[in-house]
XYZ file of C-alpha atoms in Angstrom:
574
model
C 38.744 -124.819 -32.223
C 38.932 -122.036 -34.765
C 37.556 -122.622 -38.168
C 40.962 -122.657 -40.177
C 42.681 -124.921 -37.425
C 40.422 -127.585 -39.342
C 41.866 -126.921 -42.459
C 44.786 -129.063 -42.754
C 43.733 -132.509 -41.701
C 40.996 -132.124 -43.728
C 42.990 -130.992 -46.704
C 45.225 -134.299 -46.168
C 42.470 -136.318 -46.438
C 41.343 -134.891 -49.521
C 45.018 -135.192 -51.393
C 44.751 -138.634 -50.058
C 41.494 -139.376 -52.065
C 43.102 -137.791 -54.806
C 46.122 -139.850 -55.351
C 44.079 -142.667 -54.518
C 40.976 -143.632 -56.650
C 37.735 -144.784 -55.208
C 37.391 -148.785 -54.848
C 40.901 -149.034 -54.484
C 41.941 -150.982 -51.579
C 45.437 -151.611 -50.292
C 47.343 -153.943 -51.161
C 44.739 -155.596 -54.035
C 45.165 -155.383 -57.407
C 42.803 -153.224 -59.606
C 39.757 -154.349 -60.809
C 40.501 -157.621 -58.852
C 38.020 -157.900 -55.841
C 39.736 -158.822 -52.558
C 39.592 -162.694 -51.356
C 37.205 -163.692 -48.921
C 37.617 -163.207 -45.082
C 37.991 -166.995 -44.559
C 40.476 -166.947 -47.847
C 42.688 -164.300 -46.661
C 42.943 -165.064 -42.770
C 44.174 -168.484 -44.422
C 47.031 -167.305 -46.415
C 48.364 -165.137 -43.840
C 48.940 -167.967 -41.206
C 50.871 -169.598 -43.995
C 52.827 -167.047 -44.581
C 53.408 -166.434 -41.107
C 54.642 -170.089 -41.053
C 56.764 -169.701 -43.991
C 58.411 -166.264 -42.962
C 59.022 -166.827 -38.966
C 56.410 -165.913 -36.846
C 58.251 -162.262 -36.247
C 57.546 -160.943 -39.707
C 55.927 -157.543 -39.862
C 52.735 -156.389 -41.308
C 54.771 -155.109 -44.234
C 56.394 -158.600 -44.571
C 52.903 -160.090 -44.925
C 51.337 -156.915 -47.184
C 54.169 -157.236 -49.698
C 56.088 -160.693 -48.944
C 58.304 -162.073 -51.907
C 56.900 -162.796 -55.441
C 57.456 -166.328 -55.301
C 54.632 -168.740 -54.071
C 52.400 -166.043 -52.453
C 48.500 -165.480 -52.834
C 48.991 -162.510 -54.997
C 50.836 -164.616 -57.462
C 47.642 -166.855 -57.040
C 45.345 -164.225 -57.926
C 46.172 -164.072 -61.426
C 48.787 -162.525 -64.071
C 46.577 -159.536 -63.934
C 47.665 -158.481 -60.463
C 49.420 -155.351 -60.152
C 50.426 -153.280 -56.775
C 49.195 -149.469 -56.859
C 51.879 -147.350 -57.631
C 52.163 -142.958 -57.696
C 52.409 -141.470 -61.390
C 54.496 -138.453 -61.555
C 51.219 -136.369 -61.917
C 49.577 -137.828 -58.686
C 53.246 -137.172 -56.845
C 53.821 -133.456 -58.364
C 49.627 -132.915 -57.469
C 50.381 -134.181 -53.781
C 53.478 -131.845 -53.206
C 51.691 -129.093 -54.355
C 48.810 -129.639 -52.032
C 50.875 -130.586 -48.865
C 52.762 -126.732 -49.959
C 49.873 -125.004 -50.179
C 48.001 -126.456 -47.215
C 51.284 -125.270 -45.488
C 51.426 -121.544 -46.310
C 47.632 -121.548 -45.535
C 48.538 -122.673 -42.039
C 51.118 -120.578 -41.341
C 48.772 -117.337 -42.010
C 46.143 -118.468 -40.140
C 48.687 -119.232 -36.905
C 49.772 -115.424 -37.672
C 46.097 -114.029 -37.662
C 46.078 -115.218 -33.873
C 49.071 -113.354 -32.881
C 49.369 -109.700 -31.669
C 50.377 -107.405 -34.257
C 54.066 -106.869 -34.479
C 54.996 -110.785 -33.116
C 57.976 -111.688 -34.690
C 59.394 -108.248 -33.467
C 58.941 -109.053 -30.261
C 60.251 -112.443 -30.165
C 63.757 -111.353 -29.423
C 62.621 -109.644 -26.320
C 60.520 -111.760 -24.600
C 60.459 -111.198 -20.226
C 61.969 -113.143 -18.299
C 61.495 -116.977 -17.595
C 59.503 -116.345 -14.121
C 57.047 -113.804 -16.387
C 56.179 -110.279 -15.825
C 55.837 -108.924 -12.055
C 53.611 -106.136 -13.378
C 50.471 -105.400 -15.192
C 49.633 -102.614 -16.965
C 46.365 -101.049 -16.014
C 44.994 -98.463 -18.011
C 42.163 -96.409 -16.076
C 42.353 -92.654 -16.998
C 41.096 -92.415 -20.725
C 38.355 -90.879 -22.641
C 36.153 -93.307 -24.469
C 35.260 -90.658 -27.446
C 38.784 -90.195 -28.128
C 42.035 -92.404 -27.132
C 45.070 -93.695 -28.079
C 44.702 -96.695 -25.737
C 45.152 -99.444 -28.604
C 48.561 -97.859 -29.342
C 49.753 -97.627 -25.706
C 48.580 -101.570 -25.204
C 50.332 -102.640 -28.256
C 53.573 -100.420 -27.388
C 53.389 -102.376 -23.537
C 53.132 -105.834 -26.003
C 56.034 -104.934 -28.462
C 58.405 -105.197 -25.408
C 56.592 -108.228 -23.909
C 53.953 -110.320 -25.819
C 53.127 -111.872 -22.114
C 52.768 -108.578 -21.054
C 49.387 -108.308 -18.680
C 47.186 -105.247 -19.609
C 44.047 -105.025 -18.064
C 41.728 -101.650 -19.500
C 39.723 -100.481 -16.725
C 36.248 -98.643 -17.966
C 33.104 -98.131 -15.909
C 30.591 -98.705 -18.678
C 31.729 -100.846 -22.171
C 33.433 -97.951 -24.198
C 32.196 -96.795 -27.101
C 33.510 -96.557 -29.888
C 34.686 -99.979 -28.849
C 38.332 -100.247 -28.359
C 40.435 -102.358 -30.795
C 42.578 -104.331 -28.312
C 43.934 -107.403 -29.085
C 42.303 -110.849 -28.611
C 44.319 -112.449 -26.286
C 44.509 -113.668 -23.411
C 46.889 -111.263 -21.515
C 45.110 -108.320 -22.619
C 41.396 -108.105 -20.813
C 38.818 -105.335 -20.703
C 37.028 -105.101 -17.014
C 34.048 -103.204 -16.642
C 33.551 -102.069 -12.779
C 29.968 -101.092 -12.774
C 27.984 -103.984 -11.715
C 25.474 -105.602 -14.080
C 22.980 -107.558 -13.886
C 24.267 -110.354 -15.931
C 27.656 -110.532 -14.712
C 28.924 -112.368 -11.629
C 30.236 -109.962 -8.372
C 33.984 -110.468 -8.911
C 33.600 -109.340 -12.637
C 33.049 -105.749 -11.271
C 35.814 -105.803 -8.683
C 39.330 -104.491 -10.709
C 41.487 -106.670 -8.052
C 40.097 -109.790 -9.756
C 42.011 -108.867 -12.980
C 45.052 -108.459 -11.502
C 47.647 -111.593 -10.278
C 50.741 -109.751 -10.492
C 52.809 -108.324 -6.867
C 52.707 -104.679 -8.532
C 50.368 -102.808 -10.990
C 51.285 -99.491 -13.436
C 48.937 -97.022 -13.731
C 49.641 -96.079 -17.319
C 47.554 -92.778 -18.421
C 46.023 -92.466 -21.926
C 48.700 -90.963 -24.174
C 51.546 -92.805 -23.088
C 53.790 -95.793 -24.684
C 56.401 -98.067 -24.123
C 59.724 -97.340 -25.878
C 62.806 -98.643 -24.176
C 62.893 -101.992 -23.157
C 62.549 -102.643 -19.103
C 60.986 -99.863 -17.680
C 58.573 -101.223 -15.786
C 61.222 -103.342 -14.292
C 63.883 -100.778 -13.306
C 60.655 -98.806 -11.690
C 60.343 -102.140 -9.298
C 63.736 -102.350 -8.414
C 63.585 -98.591 -7.432
C 60.337 -99.435 -5.443
C 61.912 -102.533 -4.139
C 65.196 -100.432 -2.950
C 62.387 -98.655 -0.419
C 62.609 -95.348 0.962
C 58.814 -94.738 -0.982
C 55.889 -96.517 -1.076
C 54.924 -95.178 -5.224
C 57.527 -94.723 -7.903
C 56.503 -92.167 -11.013
C 57.988 -91.910 -14.088
C 56.735 -88.696 -16.359
C 55.320 -88.785 -19.557
C 57.105 -86.901 -22.085
C 53.446 -84.743 -23.072
C 52.426 -81.304 -22.645
C 51.066 -81.774 -19.258
C 54.564 -82.952 -17.544
C 54.435 -84.277 -14.038
C 55.894 -82.829 -11.388
C 56.265 -83.278 -7.315
C 54.024 -81.870 -4.755
C 53.822 -81.367 -0.966
C 50.466 -82.682 0.092
C 48.049 -82.339 3.346
C 44.848 -83.651 3.681
C 42.604 -82.484 6.676
C 39.626 -84.949 6.833
C 38.630 -82.925 9.928
C 38.704 -80.116 8.028
C 37.430 -81.132 4.810
C 40.606 -79.499 3.355
C 43.766 -80.970 0.889
C 46.585 -78.082 0.819
C 48.848 -78.274 -2.190
C 52.924 -76.860 -1.979
C 56.311 -77.127 -3.287
C 57.560 -80.510 -2.542
C 60.526 -79.476 0.093
C 62.393 -82.831 -0.928
C 61.801 -83.107 -4.527
C 62.155 -85.772 -6.236
C 60.251 -87.531 -3.252
C 57.083 -85.699 -2.756
C 53.250 -86.703 -1.518
C 52.091 -86.231 -4.781
C 52.667 -86.316 -8.487
C 50.833 -83.322 -10.565
C 50.678 -84.191 -14.753
C 51.365 -87.172 -16.820
C 52.820 -89.904 -15.146
C 53.118 -93.716 -15.449
C 53.030 -94.634 -11.428
C 53.673 -98.030 -10.263
C 52.656 -99.356 -6.245
C 52.537 -102.611 -4.937
C 49.130 -104.611 -6.152
C 48.246 -105.112 -2.457
C 48.572 -101.158 -1.472
C 46.442 -100.429 -4.282
C 43.073 -102.362 -3.907
C 43.684 -101.535 0.342
C 42.836 -98.034 -0.517
C 38.734 -97.249 -0.235
C 38.572 -95.822 -3.879
C 41.700 -97.464 -5.900
C 40.330 -96.962 -9.529
C 38.175 -93.656 -8.812
C 38.707 -90.977 -11.399
C 40.096 -88.605 -11.909
C 43.035 -91.312 -11.078
C 45.974 -89.011 -10.173
C 43.839 -86.815 -7.798
C 42.098 -89.842 -6.105
C 45.455 -91.900 -5.942
C 47.528 -89.093 -4.084
C 44.831 -88.039 -1.749
C 44.397 -91.503 -0.259
C 48.109 -92.335 0.034
C 49.063 -88.735 1.170
C 46.425 -89.452 3.629
C 48.343 -92.473 4.829
C 51.808 -90.735 4.888
C 53.295 -92.524 1.762
C 55.714 -90.823 -0.272
C 55.972 -91.218 -4.111
C 59.457 -90.837 -5.745
C 59.380 -89.409 -9.497
C 62.162 -90.721 -11.438
C 64.292 -88.596 -14.699
C 62.945 -91.438 -17.159
C 60.106 -90.137 -18.944
C 57.802 -92.470 -21.054
C 57.328 -91.257 -24.741
C 53.925 -90.156 -25.494
C 52.027 -91.481 -28.452
C 52.608 -91.114 -31.807
C 49.109 -90.004 -32.446
C 48.032 -88.125 -29.243
C 44.413 -88.459 -28.139
C 42.270 -85.110 -27.844
C 44.013 -83.562 -30.614
C 40.817 -81.435 -31.795
C 40.171 -78.361 -29.919
C 36.003 -79.818 -29.306
C 37.464 -83.241 -27.889
C 39.713 -81.451 -25.404
C 36.859 -78.933 -24.388
C 34.800 -81.688 -23.896
C 37.123 -83.942 -21.892
C 38.118 -80.840 -19.803
C 34.382 -80.366 -19.123
C 33.941 -84.002 -18.228
C 37.031 -83.829 -16.198
C 35.918 -81.004 -13.854
C 32.767 -83.056 -13.278
C 34.338 -86.162 -12.554
C 36.587 -83.968 -10.263
C 34.102 -82.603 -8.248
C 32.164 -85.641 -7.568
C 35.623 -87.690 -6.220
C 36.053 -84.452 -4.108
C 32.456 -84.903 -2.937
C 32.562 -88.855 -2.189
C 35.683 -88.208 -0.670
C 34.829 -85.127 2.213
C 37.113 -82.614 0.495
C 35.524 -79.322 0.324
C 38.378 -77.230 -0.026
C 41.559 -77.200 -2.152
C 43.953 -74.725 -1.624
C 47.120 -74.646 -4.468
C 50.168 -73.238 -4.560
C 50.293 -69.240 -4.803
C 47.031 -69.196 -2.720
C 44.673 -70.534 -5.014
C 41.064 -71.867 -3.814
C 39.078 -74.142 -5.210
C 35.446 -74.775 -3.714
C 33.423 -78.301 -3.923
C 30.654 -77.764 -1.323
C 27.345 -75.802 -0.541
C 26.785 -72.439 -2.037
C 23.634 -70.283 -2.074
C 22.323 -72.634 -5.125
C 22.475 -75.575 -2.848
C 21.076 -77.027 0.739
C 23.866 -76.545 2.959
C 26.287 -79.812 3.985
C 24.594 -81.136 6.876
C 21.110 -81.675 8.067
C 18.930 -81.002 11.184
C 20.979 -80.759 14.278
C 20.120 -82.822 17.324
C 21.132 -81.906 20.442
C 23.485 -79.443 19.606
C 25.959 -82.007 18.035
C 26.037 -81.890 14.309
C 26.494 -85.152 12.418
C 29.765 -84.435 11.215
C 30.595 -84.176 14.658
C 30.211 -88.074 15.184
C 32.264 -88.528 11.514
C 35.092 -86.739 13.553
C 35.063 -83.985 11.338
C 34.552 -80.072 12.019
C 32.547 -78.100 10.301
C 32.714 -77.991 6.487
C 34.833 -74.980 5.454
C 31.968 -74.155 2.764
C 29.327 -73.720 5.479
C 32.137 -71.744 7.645
C 32.390 -69.227 4.429
C 29.054 -68.908 4.245
C 28.174 -68.427 7.923
C 31.224 -65.607 7.724
C 29.593 -63.955 4.602
C 26.167 -63.928 5.848
C 27.233 -62.372 9.624
C 29.199 -59.689 7.985
C 26.312 -59.137 6.085
C 24.108 -59.094 8.803
C 26.318 -57.135 10.912
C 26.331 -54.170 8.381
C 22.534 -54.347 8.022
C 22.465 -53.687 12.099
C 24.691 -50.965 12.093
C 23.337 -49.160 8.790
C 20.223 -49.074 10.758
C 21.331 -48.062 14.558
C 20.101 -51.491 15.780
C 22.535 -52.333 19.050
C 23.942 -55.882 18.428
C 26.557 -57.911 19.904
C 28.458 -61.007 19.676
C 26.312 -64.044 21.817
C 27.240 -67.220 22.965
C 29.314 -69.259 21.237
C 29.772 -67.023 18.524
C 31.356 -64.485 21.572
C 33.766 -67.205 22.344
C 35.264 -68.041 19.085
C 36.167 -64.499 18.612
C 37.792 -64.428 22.344
C 39.094 -67.816 21.969
C 40.761 -67.172 17.940
C 38.705 -64.579 16.490
C 36.644 -66.062 14.109
C 33.913 -68.685 14.272
C 34.580 -71.635 16.426
C 35.577 -74.803 13.836
C 32.395 -77.249 14.857
C 30.011 -74.379 14.874
C 27.188 -74.318 12.915
C 25.580 -71.019 13.526
C 26.330 -67.316 14.686
C 24.344 -66.162 17.731
C 24.090 -62.009 18.012
C 22.016 -60.433 20.544
C 19.741 -57.078 19.962
C 18.200 -54.572 21.890
C 14.040 -55.576 21.537
C 13.811 -51.919 21.546
C 15.767 -50.993 18.248
C 13.889 -53.912 16.195
C 11.658 -51.007 14.707
C 14.848 -49.213 13.307
C 15.310 -51.944 10.933
C 13.351 -52.488 7.295
C 13.914 -56.192 6.964
C 13.106 -57.139 10.656
C 10.141 -55.024 10.472
C 9.187 -57.395 7.658
C 10.172 -60.185 9.113
C 7.786 -59.762 11.466
C 5.121 -60.378 8.776
C 6.861 -63.184 7.389
C 9.770 -64.340 5.307
C 11.393 -61.163 3.469
C 14.055 -62.184 1.068
C 16.299 -58.872 0.349
C 18.284 -58.115 -2.807
C 21.490 -59.956 -1.934
C 19.247 -63.352 -1.522
C 19.260 -63.765 2.630
C 16.109 -64.683 3.954
C 14.978 -62.865 6.930
C 12.380 -64.580 9.376
C 11.018 -65.033 12.345
C 12.103 -68.255 14.081
C 9.549 -70.881 14.425
C 11.422 -72.184 17.848
C 10.755 -68.830 19.835
C 10.581 -65.354 19.476
C 13.455 -64.346 17.874
C 14.862 -63.722 14.227
C 16.546 -66.010 11.739
C 18.263 -64.554 8.888
C 19.301 -67.584 6.331
C 21.853 -67.601 3.793
C 19.512 -68.070 1.194
C 16.467 -69.683 0.075
C 18.119 -73.151 -0.461
C 21.025 -72.713 2.041
C 20.008 -72.618 5.340
C 23.029 -71.608 7.161
C 22.127 -68.653 9.543
C 22.562 -66.070 11.845
C 20.407 -65.979 14.716
C 19.174 -62.925 16.399
C 18.360 -62.585 20.180
C 16.559 -59.806 21.488
C 16.976 -58.470 24.912
C 15.376 -55.927 27.086
C 16.671 -54.315 30.355
C 14.730 -54.986 33.358
C 15.931 -53.576 36.858
C 19.566 -53.452 35.244
C 19.603 -57.289 34.133
C 19.255 -58.101 30.096
C 16.576 -60.674 29.948
C 14.218 -62.000 27.010
C 11.015 -64.496 26.255
C 12.693 -67.234 24.497
C 14.630 -69.186 26.881
C 15.972 -72.277 25.256
C 17.820 -75.236 27.147
C 21.620 -74.240 26.348
C 23.800 -73.491 29.749
C 24.702 -70.036 28.132
C 21.280 -69.051 27.667
C 20.459 -67.167 30.638
C 19.985 -63.808 32.072
C 22.957 -60.568 32.226
C 23.870 -57.649 34.166
C 23.263 -54.809 31.594
C 26.493 -53.167 32.305
C 28.391 -55.854 30.394
C 26.739 -53.982 27.413
C 27.656 -50.532 28.055
C 29.717 -49.483 26.671
C 29.721 -52.070 23.969
C 33.876 -53.366 22.353
C 34.822 -53.985 18.863
C 36.463 -57.408 18.715
C 37.903 -58.917 15.643
C 35.271 -61.699 14.343
C 35.198 -63.150 11.000
C 37.036 -61.279 9.115
C 35.573 -58.063 10.415
C 35.363 -56.237 13.321
C 32.262 -56.852 15.067
C 30.721 -55.546 18.577
C 31.179 -57.331 22.113
C 30.424 -56.923 25.728
C 32.985 -54.856 27.438
C 35.134 -57.514 30.014
C 33.776 -60.443 27.870
C 36.078 -62.987 29.592
C 34.192 -62.255 32.755
C 31.114 -62.129 30.630
C 31.970 -65.773 28.820
C 32.525 -67.335 32.361
C 29.570 -66.490 33.365
C 27.715 -68.040 30.818
C 30.049 -71.230 30.333
C 31.779 -71.307 33.630
C 35.810 -70.342 34.368
C 38.771 -70.975 31.931
C 36.135 -71.659 29.173
C 38.377 -69.639 26.558
C 41.210 -71.717 27.498
C 39.448 -75.282 27.449
C 37.066 -75.702 24.376
C 35.092 -78.309 24.488
C 31.779 -79.182 22.053
C 28.216 -78.067 22.314
C 27.314 -80.914 24.101
C 29.942 -83.451 26.049
C 27.343 -85.117 27.215
C 26.891 -86.363 23.657
C 30.122 -85.944 22.500
C 33.292 -85.079 24.196
C 36.084 -82.970 22.329
C 39.002 -84.902 24.190
C 37.143 -88.495 23.478
C 37.238 -87.829 19.768
C 40.396 -86.488 19.349
């Protein structure tokens, strides 16, 4: 109990003490000691006999004046009476206590509670929990947002979710239906405290971005009715901010590690909403997602829902913007944008998205580059780890392989080194003019006698060489062949296999346990023919179909398969 809640009873007792001076005990006279206990019981019995067994205690305490114990006490007996002064004092104290109690009650209520009283929700209680996740701790309008929804309904459940305790602290109302959820596990909290679904008990949840406010009554209820009408799994309402919401088509391919955005053909129903919007969905749907409250909330939410085929209905009923919008200063916006980019990159990495394609063709890369390791580790059994996950080569790795292959081919051609597409790289060129979508390197054959023509290959004979573009030329540790790596950090590579003719057959000194690693007639290289590959034109064996069937078997171009079907089959993983 709050300290002020004790004021009224304590003060009432004090008022009684003021009215009745110490030493006076009702109903006896001032200055006259009470009769002994036995004497008192005696006259009470006599009085009951005279007045009947049904006499009340008041009648016993204040009986008629004649022949009463009071009269026997003497002429100085006088019943207690309130003076006008005492009555006025009692009234003043009571009035002040009532005022004090009312002020104390007001301090325990949310702001503007009197204004909200006439707009309470239905008797069944709110059906939607307002969940605030997208805000910056260093500069936000969350208190205004929360208060605006409480003005519409004081019982509105509100959950503000943050990874850690926001600093500076948020000025939230201290009432039971407004809660702060800290999502990062901590040693001193139970496991349930870090699970956001613990805080939501309603059928629906509305994800409300910072900078929004509720002004029109019933906005959330109208969104609920649209959602219940069917057709869309989510309902969104724009916020009248500087970043208005718009409908987009979104295709997510986990196999290709890619998200592609484009114009929505059926707006206002679409796959995703870009911009500031309040998004409403069923609570069970939200918390069945693998990352329900990952930030940025809009990016993570729609990547997950679009992958499941859920659509969103964008309403033409905007929420108002905050009276004092967050991030009003240039420094705050710069800081928020910087941290937002970092969060987005981390999110896409975690969700396995390496490439985002926007409408208009703009590309964003979130995978490996020259300064980072490649996206996968050592390959065992010709089967990279990502194939077991149902994915193909990450697009950033394919981009690096294309760049490395183009560069190496340019160096070889400039040095007069005869080369040709080999193995799986030739198969990819023959099949679709590019690297096979699940391949993890590029293979080129070269004439052993031409190695001395290339400065980089000569240097690699003695040790590793990093050229002016950052590519690493070296002799492979697995055998007598060369390898060109994308960078010192990123080991995506092109393998150069030196062949030499012997009795009209091309052979080499190092053989690996690959089915395509076989000798072949030299006439396939006389002449070499151009073939589009990975965005440029490379040299290939003539009659490359027969060349490939010699190495892989009949029908290899038309029947794709993973490198090691004994470990993992393309048909079984599809």
